[in-house]
Amino acid sequence: MAIEIERKFLVNGDKWRSLAEGITYRQGYICTKKEAVVRVRVAGDRGYITIKGLSIGNSRAEFEYQIPLSDAQTMIETMCEQPLIEKTRYLIKHGELTWEVDEFFGENAGLIIAEVELKAEDQEIELPEWVGMEVSHDPRYFNANLIKYPFSKWTLGTGD
């Protein structure tokens, strides 16, 4: 079983933009229960299906498999909840870690989140200068929740 250990942060400013090329992501959710999430994703020219378990702290079980692109596109169009998650992902190396910066579009335009996957819950990390407030434990920032409560609907963009 694969375990995902991840921390999420808001992004400050634009200094990160020159550090990487982005890849377009389009994803939808077939199931968004507290105990399990089933996601279908098109990342560039590849398709994936992912099953994630219940979050405990910053960890959860994760199973991800590449699937045919046409299958992923069909599932997104016919089986997934709306709205879809549309974003550009930038992979930025900082120290020993690779940060994933997601710039959202569509219903979640204006939201930019940086995520970093860790090997242990208590792993020390050096934050890049463009990383802001941590939102790891705020469920509003989970992609599966952004389809139910898009960023564009938050009061003043704060989630209130």
PDB file of C-alpha atoms in Angstrom:
ATOM      1  CA  MET A   1       0.000   0.000   0.000  1.00  0.00           C
ATOM      2  CA  ALA A   2       1.289   3.459  -0.918  1.00  0.00           C
ATOM      3  CA  ILE A   3       1.100   6.203   1.701  1.00  0.00           C
ATOM      4  CA  GLU A   4       0.951   9.863   0.706  1.00  0.00           C
ATOM      5  CA  ILE A   5       2.390  12.314   3.240  1.00  0.00           C
ATOM      6  CA  GLU A   6       1.739  15.819   2.021  1.00  0.00           C
ATOM      7  CA  ARG A   7       1.712  19.402   3.272  1.00  0.00           C
ATOM      8  CA  LYS A   8      -0.092  22.278   1.519  1.00  0.00           C
ATOM      9  CA  PHE A   9       0.626  25.995   1.581  1.00  0.00           C
ATOM     10  CA  LEU A  10      -0.731  29.119  -0.047  1.00  0.00           C
ATOM     11  CA  VAL A  11       1.645  30.823  -2.490  1.00  0.00           C
ATOM     12  CA  ASN A  12       2.844  34.415  -2.142  1.00  0.00           C
ATOM     13  CA  GLY A  13       3.769  36.562  -5.130  1.00  0.00           C
ATOM     14  CA  ASP A  14       5.040  35.515  -8.547  1.00  0.00           C
ATOM     15  CA  LYS A  15       8.732  34.666  -7.988  1.00  0.00           C
ATOM     16  CA  TRP A  16       7.975  30.953  -8.464  1.00  0.00           C
ATOM     17  CA  ARG A  17       6.671  31.454 -12.030  1.00  0.00           C
ATOM     18  CA  SER A  18      10.112  31.617 -13.657  1.00  0.00           C
ATOM     19  CA  LEU A  19      11.259  28.388 -11.986  1.00  0.00           C
ATOM     20  CA  ALA A  20       9.347  25.805 -14.061  1.00  0.00           C
ATOM     21  CA  GLU A  21       7.174  25.070 -17.079  1.00  0.00           C
ATOM     22  CA  GLY A  22       3.597  24.103 -16.324  1.00  0.00           C
ATOM     23  CA  ILE A  23       1.485  21.105 -17.362  1.00  0.00           C
ATOM     24  CA  THR A  24      -2.284  21.443 -17.806  1.00  0.00           C
ATOM     25  CA  TYR A  25      -4.391  19.233 -15.544  1.00  0.00           C
ATOM     26  CA  ARG A  26      -8.088  18.481 -15.795  1.00  0.00           C
ATOM     27  CA  GLN A  27      -9.602  16.231 -13.190  1.00  0.00           C
ATOM     28  CA  GLY A  28     -12.896  15.096 -11.812  1.00  0.00           C
ATOM     29  CA  TYR A  29     -14.202  13.015  -8.940  1.00  0.00           C
ATOM     30  CA  ILE A  30     -16.346   9.902  -9.211  1.00  0.00           C
ATOM     31  CA  CYS A  31     -16.589   9.488  -5.426  1.00  0.00           C
ATOM     32  CA  THR A  32     -15.904  12.028  -2.659  1.00  0.00           C
ATOM     33  CA  LYS A  33     -16.751  10.299   0.608  1.00  0.00           C
ATOM     34  CA  LYS A  34     -14.842  11.055   3.792  1.00  0.00           C
ATOM     35  CA  GLU A  35     -13.418   7.516   3.820  1.00  0.00           C
ATOM     36  CA  ALA A  36     -12.396   7.377   0.149  1.00  0.00           C
ATOM     37  CA  VAL A  37     -11.993   9.597  -2.891  1.00  0.00           C
ATOM     38  CA  VAL A  38     -11.844   8.336  -6.485  1.00  0.00           C
ATOM     39  CA  ARG A  39     -10.296  10.808  -8.926  1.00  0.00           C
ATOM     40  CA  VAL A  40      -9.804  10.685 -12.693  1.00  0.00           C
ATOM     41  CA  ARG A  41      -7.142  12.976 -14.132  1.00  0.00           C
ATOM     42  CA  VAL A  42      -5.751  14.052 -17.472  1.00  0.00           C
ATOM     43  CA  ALA A  43      -2.258  15.499 -17.025  1.00  0.00           C
ATOM     44  CA  GLY A  44      -0.894  16.721 -20.318  1.00  0.00           C
ATOM     45  CA  ASP A  45      -1.321  13.711 -22.618  1.00  0.00           C
ATOM     46  CA  ARG A  46      -1.685  11.033 -19.915  1.00  0.00           C
ATOM     47  CA  GLY A  47      -4.665   9.651 -18.025  1.00  0.00           C
ATOM     48  CA  TYR A  48      -4.760   8.444 -14.406  1.00  0.00           C
ATOM     49  CA  ILE A  49      -7.184   7.020 -11.895  1.00  0.00           C
ATOM     50  CA  THR A  50      -6.443   7.531  -8.222  1.00  0.00           C
ATOM     51  CA  ILE A  51      -8.044   6.208  -5.048  1.00  0.00           C
ATOM     52  CA  LYS A  52      -7.218   8.002  -1.792  1.00  0.00           C
ATOM     53  CA  GLY A  53      -8.173   6.918   1.716  1.00  0.00           C
ATOM     54  CA  LEU A  54      -9.060   8.818   4.864  1.00  0.00           C
ATOM     55  CA  SER A  55      -6.556  11.498   5.913  1.00  0.00           C
ATOM     56  CA  ILE A  56      -4.910  10.957   9.289  1.00  0.00           C
ATOM     57  CA  GLY A  57      -2.747  13.965  10.055  1.00  0.00           C
ATOM     58  CA  ASN A  58      -0.880  14.681   6.815  1.00  0.00           C
ATOM     59  CA  SER A  59      -0.986  11.027   5.658  1.00  0.00           C
ATOM     60  CA  ARG A  60      -3.389   8.823   3.734  1.00  0.00           C
ATOM     61  CA  ALA A  61      -3.386   5.713   1.588  1.00  0.00           C
ATOM     62  CA  GLU A  62      -3.043   6.450  -2.107  1.00  0.00           C
ATOM     63  CA  PHE A  63      -3.259   4.171  -5.141  1.00  0.00           C
ATOM     64  CA  GLU A  64      -2.634   5.769  -8.549  1.00  0.00           C
ATOM     65  CA  TYR A  65      -2.587   4.047 -11.924  1.00  0.00           C
ATOM     66  CA  GLN A  66      -2.026   5.277 -15.457  1.00  0.00           C
ATOM     67  CA  ILE A  67      -4.964   4.500 -17.743  1.00  0.00           C
ATOM     68  CA  PRO A  68      -5.550   5.134 -21.462  1.00  0.00           C
ATOM     69  CA  LEU A  69      -6.019   8.848 -22.163  1.00  0.00           C
ATOM     70  CA  SER A  70      -9.303   8.232 -24.000  1.00  0.00           C
ATOM     71  CA  ASP A  71     -10.688   6.310 -20.997  1.00  0.00           C
ATOM     72  CA  ALA A  72      -9.758   9.162 -18.638  1.00  0.00           C
ATOM     73  CA  GLN A  73     -11.364  11.746 -20.931  1.00  0.00           C
ATOM     74  CA  THR A  74     -14.565   9.708 -21.238  1.00  0.00           C
ATOM     75  CA  MET A  75     -14.796   9.177 -17.454  1.00  0.00           C
ATOM     76  CA  ILE A  76     -14.247  12.892 -16.807  1.00  0.00           C
ATOM     77  CA  GLU A  77     -16.979  13.848 -19.267  1.00  0.00           C
ATOM     78  CA  THR A  78     -19.571  11.231 -18.261  1.00  0.00           C
ATOM     79  CA  MET A  79     -18.967  10.084 -14.653  1.00  0.00           C
ATOM     80  CA  CYS A  80     -17.451  12.933 -12.667  1.00  0.00           C
ATOM     81  CA  GLU A  81     -19.070  15.513 -10.427  1.00  0.00           C
ATOM     82  CA  GLN A  82     -19.085  19.086 -11.692  1.00  0.00           C
ATOM     83  CA  PRO A  83     -17.387  21.493 -11.788  1.00  0.00           C
ATOM     84  CA  LEU A  84     -14.113  19.908 -12.794  1.00  0.00           C
ATOM     85  CA  ILE A  85     -10.771  20.915 -11.349  1.00  0.00           C
ATOM     86  CA  GLU A  86      -8.765  22.801 -13.968  1.00  0.00           C
ATOM     87  CA  LYS A  87      -5.222  23.832 -13.130  1.00  0.00           C
ATOM     88  CA  THR A  88      -1.678  24.181 -14.318  1.00  0.00           C
ATOM     89  CA  ARG A  89       0.923  22.326 -12.247  1.00  0.00           C
ATOM     90  CA  TYR A  90       4.517  23.481 -11.954  1.00  0.00           C
ATOM     91  CA  LEU A  91       7.201  21.176 -10.479  1.00  0.00           C
ATOM     92  CA  ILE A  92       9.817  23.259  -8.651  1.00  0.00           C
ATOM     93  CA  LYS A  93      12.926  21.778  -7.060  1.00  0.00           C
ATOM     94  CA  HIS A  94      13.919  23.483  -3.800  1.00  0.00           C
ATOM     95  CA  GLY A  95      16.641  21.896  -1.710  1.00  0.00           C
ATOM     96  CA  GLU A  96      16.072  18.142  -1.579  1.00  0.00           C
ATOM     97  CA  LEU A  97      12.346  18.368  -2.309  1.00  0.00           C
ATOM     98  CA  THR A  98      10.159  18.952  -5.342  1.00  0.00           C
ATOM     99  CA  TRP A  99       7.253  21.329  -4.804  1.00  0.00           C
ATOM    100  CA  GLU A 100       4.052  21.078  -6.844  1.00  0.00           C
ATOM    101  CA  VAL A 101       2.566  24.524  -7.417  1.00  0.00           C
ATOM    102  CA  ASP A 102      -1.021  24.380  -8.662  1.00  0.00           C
ATOM    103  CA  GLU A 103      -2.540  27.463 -10.272  1.00  0.00           C
ATOM    104  CA  PHE A 104      -6.291  26.912 -10.523  1.00  0.00           C
ATOM    105  CA  PHE A 105      -8.658  28.102 -13.248  1.00  0.00           C
ATOM    106  CA  GLY A 106     -12.378  27.879 -13.926  1.00  0.00           C
ATOM    107  CA  GLU A 107     -14.479  27.946 -10.742  1.00  0.00           C
ATOM    108  CA  ASN A 108     -11.301  28.048  -8.623  1.00  0.00           C
ATOM    109  CA  ALA A 109      -9.487  30.837 -10.508  1.00  0.00           C
ATOM    110  CA  GLY A 110      -7.254  32.936  -8.279  1.00  0.00           C
ATOM    111  CA  LEU A 111      -6.222  30.090  -5.996  1.00  0.00           C
ATOM    112  CA  ILE A 112      -2.557  29.018  -6.029  1.00  0.00           C
ATOM    113  CA  ILE A 113      -1.396  26.225  -3.716  1.00  0.00           C
ATOM    114  CA  ALA A 114       2.060  24.695  -3.192  1.00  0.00           C
ATOM    115  CA  GLU A 115       2.227  21.064  -2.055  1.00  0.00           C
ATOM    116  CA  VAL A 116       5.209  19.015  -0.992  1.00  0.00           C
ATOM    117  CA  GLU A 117       5.283  15.248  -0.488  1.00  0.00           C
ATOM    118  CA  LEU A 118       7.344  13.991   2.435  1.00  0.00           C
ATOM    119  CA  LYS A 119       8.857  10.700   3.559  1.00  0.00           C
ATOM    120  CA  ALA A 120       7.736  11.153   7.184  1.00  0.00           C
ATOM    121  CA  GLU A 121       5.136  13.248   9.037  1.00  0.00           C
ATOM    122  CA  ASP A 122       7.852  14.934  11.111  1.00  0.00           C
ATOM    123  CA  GLN A 123      10.264  15.574   8.215  1.00  0.00           C
ATOM    124  CA  GLU A 124      11.884  18.998   8.433  1.00  0.00           C
ATOM    125  CA  ILE A 125      11.404  21.161   5.350  1.00  0.00           C
ATOM    126  CA  GLU A 126      12.943  24.393   4.152  1.00  0.00           C
ATOM    127  CA  LEU A 127      10.198  26.669   2.876  1.00  0.00           C
ATOM    128  CA  PRO A 128      10.885  28.581  -0.329  1.00  0.00           C
ATOM    129  CA  GLU A 129      10.452  32.358  -0.031  1.00  0.00           C
ATOM    130  CA  TRP A 130       7.265  32.217  -2.112  1.00  0.00           C
ATOM    131  CA  VAL A 131       5.511  29.795   0.254  1.00  0.00           C
ATOM    132  CA  GLY A 132       2.979  31.374   2.604  1.00  0.00           C
ATOM    133  CA  MET A 133       0.461  30.167   5.168  1.00  0.00           C
ATOM    134  CA  GLU A 134       0.089  26.415   5.688  1.00  0.00           C
ATOM    135  CA  VAL A 135      -3.362  25.022   4.863  1.00  0.00           C
ATOM    136  CA  SER A 136      -2.649  21.286   5.211  1.00  0.00           C
ATOM    137  CA  HIS A 137      -5.393  20.746   7.782  1.00  0.00           C
ATOM    138  CA  ASP A 138      -7.990  23.029   6.198  1.00  0.00           C
ATOM    139  CA  PRO A 139     -10.337  20.764   4.202  1.00  0.00           C
ATOM    140  CA  ARG A 140     -11.526  23.702   2.051  1.00  0.00           C
ATOM    141  CA  TYR A 141      -8.249  23.398   0.122  1.00  0.00           C
ATOM    142  CA  PHE A 142      -8.616  19.694  -0.746  1.00  0.00           C
ATOM    143  CA  ASN A 143      -9.249  19.363  -4.480  1.00  0.00           C
ATOM    144  CA  ALA A 144     -12.207  17.055  -3.794  1.00  0.00           C
ATOM    145  CA  ASN A 145     -13.819  19.833  -1.737  1.00  0.00           C
ATOM    146  CA  LEU A 146     -13.060  22.543  -4.307  1.00  0.00           C
ATOM    147  CA  ILE A 147     -15.609  20.950  -6.634  1.00  0.00           C
ATOM    148  CA  LYS A 148     -18.293  21.273  -3.938  1.00  0.00           C
ATOM    149  CA  TYR A 149     -17.250  24.695  -2.615  1.00  0.00           C
ATOM    150  CA  PRO A 150     -15.223  26.408  -5.373  1.00  0.00           C
ATOM    151  CA  PHE A 151     -12.831  29.205  -4.416  1.00  0.00           C
ATOM    152  CA  SER A 152     -14.887  31.671  -6.485  1.00  0.00           C
ATOM    153  CA  LYS A 153     -17.788  31.203  -4.038  1.00  0.00           C
ATOM    154  CA  TRP A 154     -15.732  31.935  -0.919  1.00  0.00           C
ATOM    155  CA  THR A 155     -16.393  35.289   0.749  1.00  0.00           C
ATOM    156  CA  LEU A 156     -13.545  37.633  -0.218  1.00  0.00           C
ATOM    157  CA  GLY A 157     -11.472  34.582  -1.204  1.00  0.00           C
ATOM    158  CA  THR A 158     -10.931  33.630   2.441  1.00  0.00           C
ATOM    159  CA  GLY A 159     -13.180  30.588   2.647  1.00  0.00           C
ATOM    160  CA  ASP A 160     -15.605  32.267   5.037  1.00  0.00           C
TER     161      ASP A 160
END
